[in-house]
Short mmCIF file of C-alpha atoms in Angstrom, two decimals:
data_model
loop_
_atom_site.label_atom_id
_atom_site.label_comp_id
_atom_site.label_asym_id
_atom_site.label_seq_id
_atom_site.Cartn_x
_atom_site.Cartn_y
_atom_site.Cartn_z
CA UNK A 1 44.17 8.95 36.57
CA UNK A 2 46.36 5.87 37.09
CA UNK A 3 48.26 7.54 39.94
CA UNK A 4 45.04 8.54 41.67
CA UNK A 5 43.68 5.03 41.24
CA UNK A 6 46.82 3.45 42.74
CA UNK A 7 46.73 5.81 45.71
CA UNK A 8 43.04 5.16 46.37
CA UNK A 9 41.83 2.92 49.17
CA UNK A 10 40.64 -0.62 48.49
CA UNK A 11 37.01 0.42 48.87
CA UNK A 12 37.44 3.27 46.39
CA UNK A 13 39.15 0.96 43.89
CA UNK A 14 36.31 -1.54 44.10
CA UNK A 15 33.78 1.24 43.66
CA UNK A 16 35.60 2.65 40.61
CA UNK A 17 35.86 -0.80 39.03
CA UNK A 18 32.15 -1.46 39.59
CA UNK A 19 31.28 1.91 38.06
CA UNK A 20 33.36 1.17 34.96
CA UNK A 21 31.87 -2.31 34.66
CA UNK A 22 28.34 -0.93 34.97
CA UNK A 23 28.96 1.85 32.47
CA UNK A 24 30.56 -0.60 30.04
CA UNK A 25 27.53 -2.89 30.32
CA UNK A 26 25.16 0.04 29.68
CA UNK A 27 27.27 1.11 26.70
CA UNK A 28 27.11 -2.39 25.21
CA UNK A 29 23.35 -2.56 25.74
CA UNK A 30 22.88 0.76 23.94
CA UNK A 31 25.54 0.17 21.28
CA UNK A 32 24.61 -3.35 20.18
CA UNK A 33 21.25 -2.48 18.55
CA UNK A 34 22.96 0.30 16.60
CA UNK A 35 25.72 -2.02 15.41
CA UNK A 36 23.17 -4.69 14.50
CA UNK A 37 21.10 -2.25 12.41
CA UNK A 38 24.16 -1.06 10.50
CA UNK A 39 25.40 -4.64 9.98
CA UNK A 40 21.97 -5.84 8.84
CA UNK A 41 21.70 -2.99 6.35
CA UNK A 42 24.90 -4.20 4.65
CA UNK A 43 24.02 -7.92 4.79
CA UNK A 44 22.38 -10.25 2.32
CA UNK A 45 18.54 -10.18 2.67
CA UNK A 46 18.29 -13.92 3.25
CA UNK A 47 20.97 -13.76 5.93
CA UNK A 48 18.94 -11.08 7.75
CA UNK A 49 15.71 -13.10 7.55
CA UNK A 50 17.36 -16.35 8.66
CA UNK A 51 18.97 -14.67 11.68
CA UNK A 52 22.58 -15.20 10.60
CA UNK A 53 23.45 -11.56 11.29
CA UNK A 54 24.57 -11.25 14.91
CA UNK A 55 27.26 -8.58 15.05
CA UNK A 56 29.07 -8.24 11.74
CA UNK A 57 27.59 -8.08 8.21
CA UNK A 58 27.05 -11.41 6.44
CA UNK A 59 27.64 -11.55 2.66
CA UNK A 60 28.21 -7.80 2.42
CA UNK A 61 26.03 -6.08 -0.18
CA UNK A 62 24.84 -2.58 -1.01
CA UNK A 63 21.58 -3.74 -2.57
CA UNK A 64 19.51 -2.25 0.24
CA UNK A 65 21.06 1.22 -0.14
CA UNK A 66 20.84 1.05 -3.94
CA UNK A 67 17.14 0.22 -3.68
CA UNK A 68 16.60 3.02 -1.17
CA UNK A 69 18.20 5.71 -3.30
CA UNK A 70 16.51 4.48 -6.48
CA UNK A 71 13.08 4.95 -4.96
CA UNK A 72 11.77 8.44 -5.85
CA UNK A 73 9.44 8.52 -2.84
CA UNK A 74 12.32 8.14 -0.40
CA UNK A 75 14.43 10.74 -2.21
CA UNK A 76 11.49 13.15 -2.20
CA UNK A 77 10.98 12.51 1.51
CA UNK A 78 14.67 13.17 2.11
CA UNK A 79 14.52 16.54 0.36
CA UNK A 80 11.32 17.48 2.17
CA UNK A 81 12.83 16.58 5.55
CA UNK A 82 15.89 18.71 4.83
CA UNK A 83 13.61 21.61 3.88
CA UNK A 84 11.49 21.27 7.01
CA UNK A 85 14.56 20.95 9.20
CA UNK A 86 16.46 23.88 7.63
CA UNK A 87 13.67 26.41 7.16
CA UNK A 88 11.81 25.27 10.26
CA UNK A 89 14.86 25.62 12.48
CA UNK A 90 15.56 29.13 11.20
CA UNK A 91 11.95 30.16 11.86
CA UNK A 92 12.10 28.55 15.32
CA UNK A 93 15.28 30.41 16.26
CA UNK A 94 13.97 33.76 15.01
CA UNK A 95 10.66 33.42 16.86
CA UNK A 96 12.37 32.17 20.03
CA UNK A 97 14.82 35.07 20.15
CA UNK A 98 12.15 37.66 19.34
CA UNK A 99 10.08 36.33 22.23
CA UNK A 100 12.85 35.66 24.74
CA UNK A 101 14.57 39.02 24.32
CA UNK A 102 11.74 41.33 25.52
CA UNK A 103 10.87 38.90 28.31
CA UNK A 104 14.46 39.16 29.54
CA UNK A 105 14.40 42.96 29.86
CA UNK A 106 13.79 44.28 33.39
CA UNK A 107 12.21 47.51 32.12
CA UNK A 108 9.40 45.45 30.57
CA UNK A 109 7.13 45.47 33.60
CA UNK A 110 4.60 42.95 32.23
CA UNK A 111 7.22 40.34 31.38
CA UNK A 112 6.37 37.97 34.24
CA UNK A 113 2.65 38.00 33.48
CA UNK A 114 3.22 37.35 29.79
CA UNK A 115 5.76 34.63 30.61
CA UNK A 116 3.14 32.99 32.81
CA UNK A 117 0.77 32.87 29.83
CA UNK A 118 3.43 31.12 27.78
CA UNK A 119 4.06 28.62 30.57
CA UNK A 120 0.32 27.96 30.75
CA UNK A 121 0.38 26.69 27.16
CA UNK A 122 2.98 24.08 28.13
CA UNK A 123 0.46 22.30 30.34
CA UNK A 124 -2.88 23.11 28.71
CA UNK A 125 -3.87 23.26 25.06
CA UNK A 126 -7.04 23.34 22.98
CA UNK A 127 -6.55 19.76 21.85
CA UNK A 128 -6.12 18.03 18.54
CA UNK A 129 -9.37 19.00 16.82
CA UNK A 130 -9.11 22.77 17.51
CA UNK A 131 -5.50 22.72 16.34
CA UNK A 132 -6.48 20.97 13.13
CA UNK A 133 -9.37 23.38 12.56
CA UNK A 134 -7.07 26.38 12.96
CA UNK A 135 -4.52 24.98 10.51
CA UNK A 136 -7.34 24.15 8.09
CA UNK A 137 -8.93 27.62 8.36
CA UNK A 138 -5.55 29.21 7.68
CA UNK A 139 -5.34 27.21 4.45
CA UNK A 140 -2.20 25.36 5.50
CA UNK A 141 -3.41 21.80 4.89
CA UNK A 142 -1.24 20.07 2.30
CA UNK A 143 1.30 22.90 2.28
CA UNK A 144 4.88 22.98 3.50
CA UNK A 145 4.00 25.69 6.02
CA UNK A 146 1.80 23.25 7.92
CA UNK A 147 5.04 21.65 9.15
CA UNK A 148 6.58 24.98 10.17
CA UNK A 149 4.06 27.59 11.36
CA UNK A 150 2.07 25.55 13.95
CA UNK A 151 5.32 24.62 15.69
CA UNK A 152 7.11 27.94 15.12
CA UNK A 153 8.26 28.18 18.75
CA UNK A 154 8.72 25.97 21.78
CA UNK A 155 7.91 27.59 25.12
CA UNK A 156 10.45 25.39 26.88
CA UNK A 157 13.23 26.49 24.51
CA UNK A 158 12.14 30.10 24.82
CA UNK A 159 12.51 29.87 28.60
CA UNK A 160 16.02 28.43 28.14
CA UNK A 161 16.98 31.35 25.86
CA UNK A 162 15.47 33.89 28.24
CA UNK A 163 17.31 32.41 31.23
CA UNK A 164 20.58 32.51 29.30
CA UNK A 165 20.12 36.19 28.42
CA UNK A 166 19.25 37.16 31.99
CA UNK A 167 22.13 35.29 33.61
CA UNK A 168 24.91 35.55 31.01
CA UNK A 169 24.56 39.00 29.38
CA UNK A 170 25.14 41.94 31.76
CA UNK A 171 22.72 44.88 31.77
CA UNK A 172 25.66 47.28 31.51
CA UNK A 173 25.97 46.36 27.82
CA UNK A 174 22.44 47.57 27.18
CA UNK A 175 23.07 50.81 29.03
CA UNK A 176 26.26 51.41 27.04
CA UNK A 177 24.44 50.65 23.79
CA UNK A 178 21.68 53.12 24.69
CA UNK A 179 24.25 55.86 25.29
CA UNK A 180 25.64 55.18 21.80
CA UNK A 181 22.15 55.57 20.34
CA UNK A 182 21.48 51.88 19.74
CA UNK A 183 17.83 50.91 19.36
CA UNK A 184 16.47 47.82 21.16
CA UNK A 185 16.12 45.88 17.91
CA UNK A 186 19.64 46.80 16.81
CA UNK A 187 20.92 45.82 20.25
CA UNK A 188 19.30 42.42 19.77
CA UNK A 189 21.00 41.92 16.40
CA UNK A 190 24.41 43.42 17.20
CA UNK A 191 24.90 42.37 20.82
CA UNK A 192 22.47 39.71 22.03
CA UNK A 193 22.68 37.37 19.03
CA UNK A 194 26.53 37.30 18.82
CA UNK A 195 26.80 36.70 22.58
CA UNK A 196 24.14 33.97 22.44
CA UNK A 197 25.92 31.64 20.00
CA UNK A 198 26.27 28.81 22.56
CA UNK A 199 22.59 28.76 23.42
CA UNK A 200 21.60 29.28 19.77
CA UNK A 201 23.63 26.18 18.86
CA UNK A 202 21.84 24.21 21.56
CA UNK A 203 18.42 25.40 20.42
CA UNK A 204 19.29 24.75 16.77
CA UNK A 205 20.17 21.16 17.69
CA UNK A 206 16.95 20.74 19.69
CA UNK A 207 14.78 22.24 16.98
CA UNK A 208 16.61 20.52 14.12
CA UNK A 209 16.27 17.04 15.62
CA UNK A 210 12.61 17.66 16.44
CA UNK A 211 11.90 18.80 12.87
CA UNK A 212 13.79 15.88 11.37
CA UNK A 213 11.94 13.32 13.52
CA UNK A 214 8.51 14.96 13.26
CA UNK A 215 5.95 12.68 11.68
CA UNK A 216 2.77 13.37 13.70
CA UNK A 217 2.17 16.79 12.13
CA UNK A 218 2.81 15.29 8.70
CA UNK A 219 0.20 12.59 9.33
CA UNK A 220 -2.33 15.24 10.33
CA UNK A 221 -1.74 17.97 7.79
CA UNK A 222 0.05 16.43 4.79
CA UNK A 223 -1.74 14.07 2.42
CA UNK A 224 0.24 14.91 -0.69
CA UNK A 225 3.02 12.33 -1.16
CA UNK A 226 5.24 14.99 -2.77
CA UNK A 227 5.24 16.98 0.49
CA UNK A 228 5.61 14.16 3.02
CA UNK A 229 8.86 13.97 5.03
CA UNK A 230 11.12 10.94 5.25
CA UNK A 231 9.64 9.93 8.60
CA UNK A 232 6.31 9.09 6.93
CA UNK A 233 8.05 6.87 4.39
CA UNK A 234 10.02 5.23 7.19
CA UNK A 235 6.83 4.68 9.17
CA UNK A 236 5.19 2.96 6.21
CA UNK A 237 8.14 0.60 5.84
CA UNK A 238 8.58 -0.13 9.54
CA UNK A 239 4.96 -0.30 10.69
CA UNK A 240 2.72 -0.78 7.71
CA UNK A 241 5.27 -2.87 5.83
CA UNK A 242 4.43 -1.10 2.57
CA UNK A 243 7.11 -1.08 -0.11
CA UNK A 244 6.93 0.49 -3.53
CA UNK A 245 7.54 -2.15 -6.21
CA UNK A 246 10.05 0.20 -7.86
CA UNK A 247 12.40 -0.59 -4.96
CA UNK A 248 12.79 -4.12 -6.26
CA UNK A 249 13.95 -3.26 -9.75
CA UNK A 250 17.39 -4.85 -9.36
CA UNK A 251 16.91 -6.97 -6.25
CA UNK A 252 13.77 -8.96 -7.09
CA UNK A 253 15.78 -11.59 -8.98
CA UNK A 254 18.10 -12.17 -6.00
CA UNK A 255 15.89 -11.95 -2.94
CA UNK A 256 12.31 -12.58 -2.01
CA UNK A 257 10.01 -9.76 -1.01
CA UNK A 258 10.26 -10.57 2.69
CA UNK A 259 14.05 -10.51 2.70
CA UNK A 260 14.18 -7.28 0.76
CA UNK A 261 11.61 -5.74 3.08
CA UNK A 262 13.76 -6.49 6.12
CA UNK A 263 16.88 -5.20 4.37
CA UNK A 264 15.18 -1.97 3.36
CA UNK A 265 13.97 -1.37 6.91
CA UNK A 266 17.52 -1.30 8.25
CA UNK A 267 18.89 0.64 5.28
CA UNK A 268 16.25 3.37 5.63
CA UNK A 269 16.87 3.63 9.39
CA UNK A 270 20.59 4.17 8.79
CA UNK A 271 19.98 6.68 5.98
CA UNK A 272 17.48 8.62 8.11
CA UNK A 273 19.89 8.80 11.07
CA UNK A 274 23.03 9.91 9.21
CA UNK A 275 22.15 13.64 8.79
CA UNK A 276 21.57 14.18 12.52
CA UNK A 277 24.73 12.25 13.42
CA UNK A 278 26.70 14.32 10.91
CA UNK A 279 25.51 17.65 12.29
CA UNK A 280 26.13 16.97 15.98
CA UNK A 281 30.01 17.09 15.95
CA UNK A 282 29.91 20.65 14.60
CA UNK A 283 27.73 21.95 17.44
CA UNK A 284 29.01 19.72 20.22
CA UNK A 285 31.26 22.32 21.85
CA UNK A 286 28.45 24.89 21.88
CA UNK A 287 25.98 22.27 23.03
CA UNK A 288 28.05 21.30 26.09
CA UNK A 289 28.82 24.93 26.95
CA UNK A 290 25.23 26.12 26.53
CA UNK A 291 23.73 23.28 28.56
CA UNK A 292 26.32 23.74 31.30
CA UNK A 293 25.61 27.48 31.57
CA UNK A 294 21.87 26.86 31.72
CA UNK A 295 22.25 24.14 34.33
CA UNK A 296 24.58 26.10 36.62
CA UNK A 297 23.06 29.56 36.35
CA UNK A 298 19.45 28.71 35.46
#
């Protein structure tokens, strides 16, 4: 890199420097809010309210995190979000593969017409009220399945999986499997799924993040506090500014309600973001490979 830079013309050097400066500025703009949130979550409540926290934590304390994890509503929301993300992602992947596989087979003559019906649903839907009525008639209101079944598959992700199968898995494998007496469903399990690990990792990341961040469905279908995900609790703290008095068991003597409210906002944001950030490194190599294949061959 250094040798290439030295051998470059003056115009190219100026261009490279400007690109690095611009990218560094963008990185700082994106990175600073994240650093500030983490620093504020570890700072004294009064320091946060008074604006003393700029970059680094001031009067480091763990009171915000202690209050967060002592609150049963937040812990319940955490467990619910993990359930919705885990079970929901598995259901999403199963439904996506079961739909994408037949639509990728050339011998299925109606595949293009059926695919067009799926694409139609991406642009047109019945609306909010019909969707709610369907969920209600199915008896899913105030059940965990209300967060999973209505969003069991994304048409966009199904198209990605279908494109991957068509462009990355040769038809000769299916012909060889047929000669060996392999059924279509067995071929899906034994051949397609193992060869689709990169795209499955990408879809799992897409679905998992969507399930973890989903709060709109919870607002519509979940009224029971024991079934609400963490995003609803976070919304109450960030938007409605509602805090359970049990959060202030140990901190009320040291900070006023306003200071503790601000501290809890940042602490909950950090706690809610950690699971997604922890999962990404394990699927990063598949994510990059799967997206690259879809972009080049799709």
